[in-house]
Short mmCIF file of C-alpha atoms in Angstrom, two decimals:
data_model
loop_
_atom_site.label_atom_id
_atom_site.label_comp_id
_atom_site.label_asym_id
_atom_site.label_seq_id
_atom_site.Cartn_x
_atom_site.Cartn_y
_atom_site.Cartn_z
CA UNK A 1 0.00 0.00 0.00
CA UNK A 2 1.74 3.13 -1.23
CA UNK A 3 0.87 5.98 1.13
CA UNK A 4 1.67 9.66 0.67
CA UNK A 5 1.37 12.18 3.51
CA UNK A 6 1.35 15.78 2.33
CA UNK A 7 2.49 18.33 4.90
CA UNK A 8 4.23 18.08 8.29
CA UNK A 9 2.14 20.56 10.25
CA UNK A 10 0.22 19.48 13.33
CA UNK A 11 -2.05 17.14 11.35
CA UNK A 12 0.44 15.57 8.95
CA UNK A 13 3.17 15.06 11.53
CA UNK A 14 0.68 13.42 13.90
CA UNK A 15 -0.16 10.94 11.14
CA UNK A 16 3.46 10.07 10.42
CA UNK A 17 4.48 9.64 14.06
CA UNK A 18 1.59 7.26 14.76
CA UNK A 19 2.69 4.87 12.02
CA UNK A 20 4.94 1.81 12.26
CA UNK A 21 6.85 -0.17 9.65
CA UNK A 22 4.67 -2.75 7.86
CA UNK A 23 5.75 -5.16 5.10
CA UNK A 24 2.75 -4.25 2.93
CA UNK A 25 3.17 -0.49 3.18
CA UNK A 26 5.46 2.12 1.66
CA UNK A 27 5.00 5.54 3.28
CA UNK A 28 6.41 8.90 2.22
CA UNK A 29 6.01 12.29 3.94
CA UNK A 30 6.23 15.28 1.57
CA UNK A 31 7.19 18.52 3.32
CA UNK A 32 8.88 21.64 1.96
CA UNK A 33 10.90 22.20 5.14
CA UNK A 34 13.24 19.87 6.99
CA UNK A 35 11.56 20.91 10.24
CA UNK A 36 8.18 21.07 11.95
CA UNK A 37 7.00 24.51 13.07
CA UNK A 38 5.01 25.11 16.25
CA UNK A 39 2.63 27.51 14.52
CA UNK A 40 0.86 28.32 17.78
CA UNK A 41 4.12 29.85 19.04
CA UNK A 42 5.09 31.90 16.00
CA UNK A 43 4.11 35.07 17.87
CA UNK A 44 6.96 34.35 20.30
CA UNK A 45 9.42 33.97 17.44
CA UNK A 46 8.15 37.21 15.90
CA UNK A 47 8.74 39.18 19.09
CA UNK A 48 11.65 37.44 20.79
CA UNK A 49 13.25 35.17 18.15
CA UNK A 50 12.22 32.16 20.23
CA UNK A 51 13.02 28.79 18.68
CA UNK A 52 9.76 27.23 17.49
CA UNK A 53 10.90 24.39 15.23
CA UNK A 54 11.90 20.74 15.52
CA UNK A 55 13.90 18.76 12.92
CA UNK A 56 11.73 16.13 11.26
CA UNK A 57 14.23 13.34 10.67
CA UNK A 58 14.59 12.29 14.35
CA UNK A 59 10.81 12.33 14.81
CA UNK A 60 10.34 9.84 11.96
CA UNK A 61 12.73 7.22 13.30
CA UNK A 62 10.95 3.91 13.84
CA UNK A 63 7.83 4.99 11.95
CA UNK A 64 8.61 3.42 8.59
CA UNK A 65 7.90 6.81 7.01
CA UNK A 66 10.50 8.36 4.70
CA UNK A 67 10.88 12.12 4.28
CA UNK A 68 10.97 13.88 0.92
CA UNK A 69 11.72 17.61 1.15
CA UNK A 70 9.65 19.08 -1.67
CA UNK A 71 6.71 21.41 -2.35
CA UNK A 72 3.37 20.21 -3.66
CA UNK A 73 2.03 21.89 -6.80
CA UNK A 74 -1.26 20.04 -7.17
CA UNK A 75 -3.30 16.94 -6.38
CA UNK A 76 -5.42 15.15 -9.01
CA UNK A 77 -7.77 12.86 -7.13
CA UNK A 78 -9.27 11.27 -10.23
CA UNK A 79 -5.84 10.22 -11.53
CA UNK A 80 -4.41 9.53 -8.06
CA UNK A 81 -1.46 11.78 -8.81
CA UNK A 82 0.47 14.36 -6.76
CA UNK A 83 2.51 16.84 -8.79
CA UNK A 84 5.52 18.45 -7.11
CA UNK A 85 6.83 21.91 -7.94
CA UNK A 86 10.01 20.39 -9.38
CA UNK A 87 7.88 18.61 -12.00
CA UNK A 88 7.85 15.11 -10.54
CA UNK A 89 4.57 13.22 -10.41
CA UNK A 90 3.91 10.74 -7.60
CA UNK A 91 1.15 8.15 -7.46
CA UNK A 92 -0.53 6.62 -4.41
CA UNK A 93 -2.90 4.00 -3.09
CA UNK A 94 -3.71 6.02 0.02
CA UNK A 95 -3.29 9.76 0.36
CA UNK A 96 -3.30 12.05 3.40
CA UNK A 97 -3.63 15.77 2.69
CA UNK A 98 -2.63 18.01 5.58
CA UNK A 99 -1.23 21.06 3.81
CA UNK A 100 -2.90 23.57 6.09
CA UNK A 101 -4.28 26.95 5.16
CA UNK A 102 -3.24 30.20 3.56
CA UNK A 103 -4.07 33.75 4.61
CA UNK A 104 -7.38 35.13 3.37
CA UNK A 105 -6.99 38.83 2.58
CA UNK A 106 -10.68 39.16 1.58
CA UNK A 107 -9.72 41.18 -1.49
CA UNK A 108 -9.08 44.25 0.66
CA UNK A 109 -7.28 46.72 -1.65
CA UNK A 110 -3.52 46.74 -1.11
CA UNK A 111 -3.57 44.32 1.83
CA UNK A 112 -1.99 41.27 0.19
CA UNK A 113 0.67 43.47 -1.40
CA UNK A 114 1.62 45.42 1.72
CA UNK A 115 0.86 43.29 4.78
CA UNK A 116 2.99 40.65 6.44
CA UNK A 117 1.48 37.36 7.57
CA UNK A 118 2.23 35.05 10.48
CA UNK A 119 1.93 31.59 8.96
CA UNK A 120 5.51 30.35 8.82
CA UNK A 121 8.94 30.90 10.31
CA UNK A 122 10.06 33.39 7.64
CA UNK A 123 7.07 35.59 8.53
CA UNK A 124 8.14 35.64 12.18
CA UNK A 125 11.72 36.47 11.16
CA UNK A 126 10.47 39.38 9.05
CA UNK A 127 8.49 40.87 11.95
CA UNK A 128 11.33 40.36 14.43
CA UNK A 129 13.80 42.08 12.11
CA UNK A 130 11.46 45.05 11.62
CA UNK A 131 11.12 45.64 15.36
CA UNK A 132 14.89 45.57 15.75
CA UNK A 133 15.35 48.01 12.84
CA UNK A 134 12.67 50.31 14.22
CA UNK A 135 14.66 50.66 17.46
CA UNK A 136 17.92 51.36 15.71
CA UNK A 137 19.04 54.94 16.37
CA UNK A 138 19.47 55.58 12.64
CA UNK A 139 15.98 54.39 11.66
CA UNK A 140 14.03 57.19 9.92
CA UNK A 141 10.81 55.42 8.90
CA UNK A 142 7.46 54.96 10.62
CA UNK A 143 7.86 52.79 13.72
CA UNK A 144 4.22 51.99 14.49
CA UNK A 145 2.65 48.57 13.87
CA UNK A 146 -0.92 47.75 12.83
CA UNK A 147 -2.18 44.21 13.36
CA UNK A 148 -5.44 43.29 11.65
CA UNK A 149 -7.60 40.64 13.29
CA UNK A 150 -8.24 40.22 17.04
CA UNK A 151 -8.51 36.45 17.20
CA UNK A 152 -6.01 34.22 18.97
CA UNK A 153 -3.08 34.97 16.69
CA UNK A 154 -3.58 38.72 16.61
CA UNK A 155 -4.00 39.11 20.36
CA UNK A 156 -1.05 36.88 21.23
CA UNK A 157 1.13 38.71 18.73
CA UNK A 158 0.40 42.26 19.94
CA UNK A 159 1.02 41.38 23.58
CA UNK A 160 4.42 39.86 22.79
CA UNK A 161 5.32 42.77 20.52
CA UNK A 162 4.33 45.23 23.26
CA UNK A 163 6.63 43.47 25.72
CA UNK A 164 9.50 43.47 23.24
CA UNK A 165 8.95 47.13 22.39
CA UNK A 166 8.97 48.10 26.07
CA UNK A 167 12.30 46.33 26.61
CA UNK A 168 13.89 47.97 23.59
CA UNK A 169 12.56 51.41 24.55
CA UNK A 170 14.17 51.19 27.96
CA UNK A 171 17.42 49.71 26.66
CA UNK A 172 17.90 52.23 23.86
CA UNK A 173 16.28 55.34 25.30
CA UNK A 174 13.70 55.64 22.53
CA UNK A 175 9.96 56.31 22.88
CA UNK A 176 7.72 53.24 22.59
CA UNK A 177 6.11 52.43 19.25
CA UNK A 178 2.35 52.54 18.87
CA UNK A 179 0.73 49.14 18.34
CA UNK A 180 -2.80 49.05 16.92
CA UNK A 181 -5.07 45.99 17.01
CA UNK A 182 -7.82 46.46 14.42
CA UNK A 183 -10.93 44.26 14.48
CA UNK A 184 -14.05 44.59 12.35
CA UNK A 185 -16.19 42.74 14.87
CA UNK A 186 -17.53 44.19 18.11
CA UNK A 187 -15.13 42.30 20.40
CA UNK A 188 -11.75 40.62 20.60
CA UNK A 189 -11.29 36.87 21.09
CA UNK A 190 -14.78 35.62 20.19
CA UNK A 191 -13.79 32.09 21.32
CA UNK A 192 -13.77 33.23 24.97
CA UNK A 193 -16.60 34.14 27.32
CA UNK A 194 -17.20 37.72 28.41
CA UNK A 195 -15.31 37.47 31.71
CA UNK A 196 -12.13 36.06 30.16
CA UNK A 197 -12.41 38.44 27.23
CA UNK A 198 -12.67 41.37 29.61
CA UNK A 199 -9.53 40.24 31.43
CA UNK A 200 -7.69 40.00 28.12
CA UNK A 201 -8.95 43.41 27.03
CA UNK A 202 -7.71 45.04 30.22
CA UNK A 203 -4.31 43.39 29.79
CA UNK A 204 -4.00 44.76 26.26
CA UNK A 205 -4.90 48.23 27.49
CA UNK A 206 -2.34 47.96 30.31
CA UNK A 207 0.30 47.28 27.66
CA UNK A 208 -0.73 50.50 25.92
CA UNK A 209 -2.06 48.68 22.86
CA UNK A 210 -4.65 50.63 20.88
CA UNK A 211 -7.58 48.21 20.60
CA UNK A 212 -9.88 49.27 17.74
CA UNK A 213 -12.88 46.94 17.69
CA UNK A 214 -15.72 47.83 15.34
CA UNK A 215 -13.19 49.11 12.78
CA UNK A 216 -13.05 47.42 9.39
CA UNK A 217 -9.76 47.57 7.53
CA UNK A 218 -10.65 49.06 4.15
CA UNK A 219 -7.33 49.64 2.39
CA UNK A 220 -3.59 49.30 2.89
CA UNK A 221 -0.63 51.07 1.32
CA UNK A 222 3.09 50.65 1.96
CA UNK A 223 2.88 52.98 4.99
CA UNK A 224 -0.79 53.35 5.96
CA UNK A 225 -4.00 51.51 6.65
CA UNK A 226 -7.48 52.99 6.29
CA UNK A 227 -10.10 51.79 8.76
CA UNK A 228 -13.83 52.49 8.88
CA UNK A 229 -16.38 52.33 11.66
CA UNK A 230 -19.91 50.96 11.27
CA UNK A 231 -21.28 54.48 10.74
CA UNK A 232 -18.90 55.10 7.83
CA UNK A 233 -16.29 57.25 9.57
CA UNK A 234 -12.81 56.58 8.17
CA UNK A 235 -9.38 57.05 9.69
CA UNK A 236 -5.91 56.68 8.18
CA UNK A 237 -3.26 55.14 10.47
CA UNK A 238 0.44 55.46 9.57
CA UNK A 239 2.22 52.12 9.85
CA UNK A 240 5.79 50.99 9.36
CA UNK A 241 4.63 47.38 9.53
CA UNK A 242 1.19 45.98 8.71
CA UNK A 243 0.42 42.42 9.84
CA UNK A 244 -2.77 40.62 8.81
CA UNK A 245 -4.06 37.77 11.00
CA UNK A 246 -7.74 38.30 10.17
CA UNK A 247 -8.62 35.14 8.27
CA UNK A 248 -7.57 31.89 6.62
CA UNK A 249 -8.76 29.68 3.81
CA UNK A 250 -7.85 26.14 2.75
CA UNK A 251 -5.19 25.70 0.11
CA UNK A 252 -6.80 25.40 -3.32
CA UNK A 253 -4.59 22.55 -4.43
CA UNK A 254 -6.92 19.55 -4.83
CA UNK A 255 -8.90 18.78 -8.00
CA UNK A 256 -11.50 16.07 -8.55
CA UNK A 257 -14.82 15.70 -10.32
CA UNK A 258 -16.54 14.45 -7.14
CA UNK A 259 -14.76 16.80 -4.72
CA UNK A 260 -17.06 18.79 -2.41
CA UNK A 261 -15.97 21.99 -0.72
CA UNK A 262 -17.54 24.09 2.00
CA UNK A 263 -16.88 27.44 3.70
CA UNK A 264 -13.32 28.70 3.36
CA UNK A 265 -12.62 26.17 0.62
CA UNK A 266 -12.41 23.31 3.14
CA UNK A 267 -12.93 19.85 1.67
CA UNK A 268 -16.02 17.96 2.85
CA UNK A 269 -15.08 14.70 4.59
CA UNK A 270 -16.98 11.76 6.05
CA UNK A 271 -16.89 10.60 9.66
CA UNK A 272 -13.61 8.78 8.97
CA UNK A 273 -12.04 12.03 7.64
CA UNK A 274 -12.03 10.78 4.04
CA UNK A 275 -12.87 13.15 1.19
CA UNK A 276 -16.43 12.47 0.08
CA UNK A 277 -16.33 10.46 -3.13
CA UNK A 278 -12.69 9.48 -2.58
CA UNK A 279 -12.42 6.83 0.18
CA UNK A 280 -8.65 6.45 -0.36
CA UNK A 281 -8.02 10.14 0.47
CA UNK A 282 -7.91 11.52 4.02
CA UNK A 283 -8.12 15.32 4.36
CA UNK A 284 -7.21 16.62 7.82
CA UNK A 285 -6.37 19.81 9.68
CA UNK A 286 -7.30 23.20 8.22
CA UNK A 287 -8.05 21.72 4.79
CA UNK A 288 -10.74 19.29 5.96
CA UNK A 289 -14.33 20.20 6.82
CA UNK A 290 -14.85 17.71 9.61
CA UNK A 291 -18.07 17.95 11.62
CA UNK A 292 -18.58 17.55 15.34
CA UNK A 293 -21.30 15.61 17.13
CA UNK A 294 -23.80 18.45 16.54
CA UNK A 295 -23.05 18.58 12.83
CA UNK A 296 -21.07 21.84 13.08
CA UNK A 297 -17.61 22.40 11.55
CA UNK A 298 -14.70 21.45 13.78
CA UNK A 299 -12.54 24.52 14.51
CA UNK A 300 -9.25 24.93 12.65
CA UNK A 301 -7.06 24.62 15.74
CA UNK A 302 -3.84 22.78 16.47
CA UNK A 303 -5.47 20.51 19.03
CA UNK A 304 -8.10 19.31 16.56
CA UNK A 305 -5.51 18.91 13.79
CA UNK A 306 -3.47 16.73 16.14
CA UNK A 307 -6.50 14.64 17.05
CA UNK A 308 -7.34 14.09 13.40
CA UNK A 309 -3.76 13.22 12.54
CA UNK A 310 -3.37 10.68 15.33
CA UNK A 311 -6.60 8.94 14.36
CA UNK A 312 -5.66 8.93 10.67
CA UNK A 313 -2.22 7.47 11.38
CA UNK A 314 -3.82 4.66 13.36
CA UNK A 315 -6.45 4.15 10.66
CA UNK A 316 -3.79 3.79 7.97
CA UNK A 317 -2.14 1.10 10.04
CA UNK A 318 -5.54 -0.61 10.37
CA UNK A 319 -5.94 -0.50 6.58
CA UNK A 320 -2.50 -2.06 6.12
CA UNK A 321 -3.55 -4.89 8.43
CA UNK A 322 -6.91 -5.37 6.71
CA UNK A 323 -8.87 -4.07 9.69
CA UNK A 324 -11.86 -1.70 9.83
CA UNK A 325 -11.06 1.95 10.43
CA UNK A 326 -12.57 4.07 13.21
CA UNK A 327 -14.67 7.22 13.09
CA UNK A 328 -13.50 10.63 14.26
CA UNK A 329 -14.99 11.91 17.52
CA UNK A 330 -13.69 15.44 18.09
CA UNK A 331 -13.24 16.86 21.54
CA UNK A 332 -12.15 20.31 22.70
CA UNK A 333 -10.02 20.04 25.82
CA UNK A 334 -9.84 23.80 26.36
CA UNK A 335 -8.54 27.03 24.88
CA UNK A 336 -5.81 29.25 26.26
CA UNK A 337 -4.55 32.61 25.02
CA UNK A 338 -1.07 33.85 25.86
CA UNK A 339 -0.96 37.50 26.89
CA UNK A 340 2.78 37.94 27.14
CA UNK A 341 5.28 36.68 29.69
CA UNK A 342 3.63 34.49 32.32
CA UNK A 343 0.15 35.88 31.68
CA UNK A 344 -2.64 33.96 29.94
CA UNK A 345 -6.39 33.42 30.07
CA UNK A 346 -8.51 30.48 29.02
CA UNK A 347 -10.61 27.53 30.03
CA UNK A 348 -10.32 23.78 30.39
CA UNK A 349 -12.98 21.14 29.92
CA UNK A 350 -14.48 19.45 32.96
CA UNK A 351 -16.82 16.44 33.17
CA UNK A 352 -20.46 16.88 32.15
CA UNK A 353 -19.56 19.57 29.60
CA UNK A 354 -18.56 22.08 32.26
CA UNK A 355 -15.77 24.62 31.77
CA UNK A 356 -13.27 25.92 34.29
CA UNK A 357 -12.06 29.47 33.62
CA UNK A 358 -8.40 30.08 34.46
CA UNK A 359 -6.32 33.27 34.37
CA UNK A 360 -2.81 34.41 35.21
CA UNK A 361 0.19 32.21 35.77
CA UNK A 362 -1.83 29.02 36.12
CA UNK A 363 -3.38 29.62 32.71
CA UNK A 364 0.12 30.14 31.31
CA UNK A 365 1.20 26.79 32.77
CA UNK A 366 -1.89 25.12 31.26
CA UNK A 367 -1.10 26.55 27.84
CA UNK A 368 2.46 25.32 28.09
CA UNK A 369 1.17 21.92 29.24
CA UNK A 370 -0.85 21.57 26.04
CA UNK A 371 2.35 22.20 24.07
CA UNK A 372 4.22 19.64 26.15
CA UNK A 373 1.48 17.10 25.45
CA UNK A 374 1.84 17.75 21.74
CA UNK A 375 5.61 17.33 21.94
CA UNK A 376 5.19 14.06 23.84
CA UNK A 377 2.67 12.78 21.30
CA UNK A 378 5.13 13.08 18.38
CA UNK A 379 8.26 11.80 20.13
#
């Protein structure tokens, strides 16, 4: 059984590390980088140059999965072919697609051309280098930063940037930069309840971050963003760095006559995480439109991607052994938001569908614990 795994993000790597050598299976992991990136910690790399990667080769020892460092150009489900950017064409018996998502700029004029993203390590490096340049005594440009989108990524990024900016201001005797968090919706962090959201909001304000909820980003240039309130009032904000974290969409890389797609371009899958109409193809992580027990889309989070990957890895081993595969039963263990340093807010799941709200240092420890669990699951 020739198996291809596309992508070594949270979903794809979880698949590979749950596999074992089998005489009837040949498995290959296709990944453009030689390392796995902790995407949920990219905000730390952007602000503090924190290491957020792990080399892949040691993680694949004992799995029977070989690594091919290459980029995927396209997937033809009807022909069972994967085309690589170097022109090679690979075939498969079983395919796992876990190539993640790309930034959705919503066709906002100038945004894709002028905004940075925070999807990969090079994006974090770009932001880190800008902050350092902005605090160089010879820097003559605009030093302020505008971050669009007040979800998890946007909020975690601005708090870390604010901490970094404060340190550099004190060390180099320069005034602090202005950091703007722009959100079209009425509130930040819609995944949290009002009490936790309020705590997060107060923390952002204590950092001196300009929180602009109810402001839609209308246009971006090389050095400005234009925002608009619900009543039509517009404001132009000068910005040396624009960062967009306001939306994602699935990679448009799969083609097939029977392929079904839903919101955000996510591929419709069955309860075993197989693309509808293509039982030999598993689509997991941000690319797959898996449904929970209530029939609602499973969130595009790292914890759910890991769950889907672990199940899929085990299911591929079941297929190799001629056994029946198991259905996906998603569960959300909690959600924690880092607010810089040892500060965080969030909740953890309790029995009988209850939630325990946690703030401060304990919440920070719980967030770190979720990362430790992920690390343990792939070792």
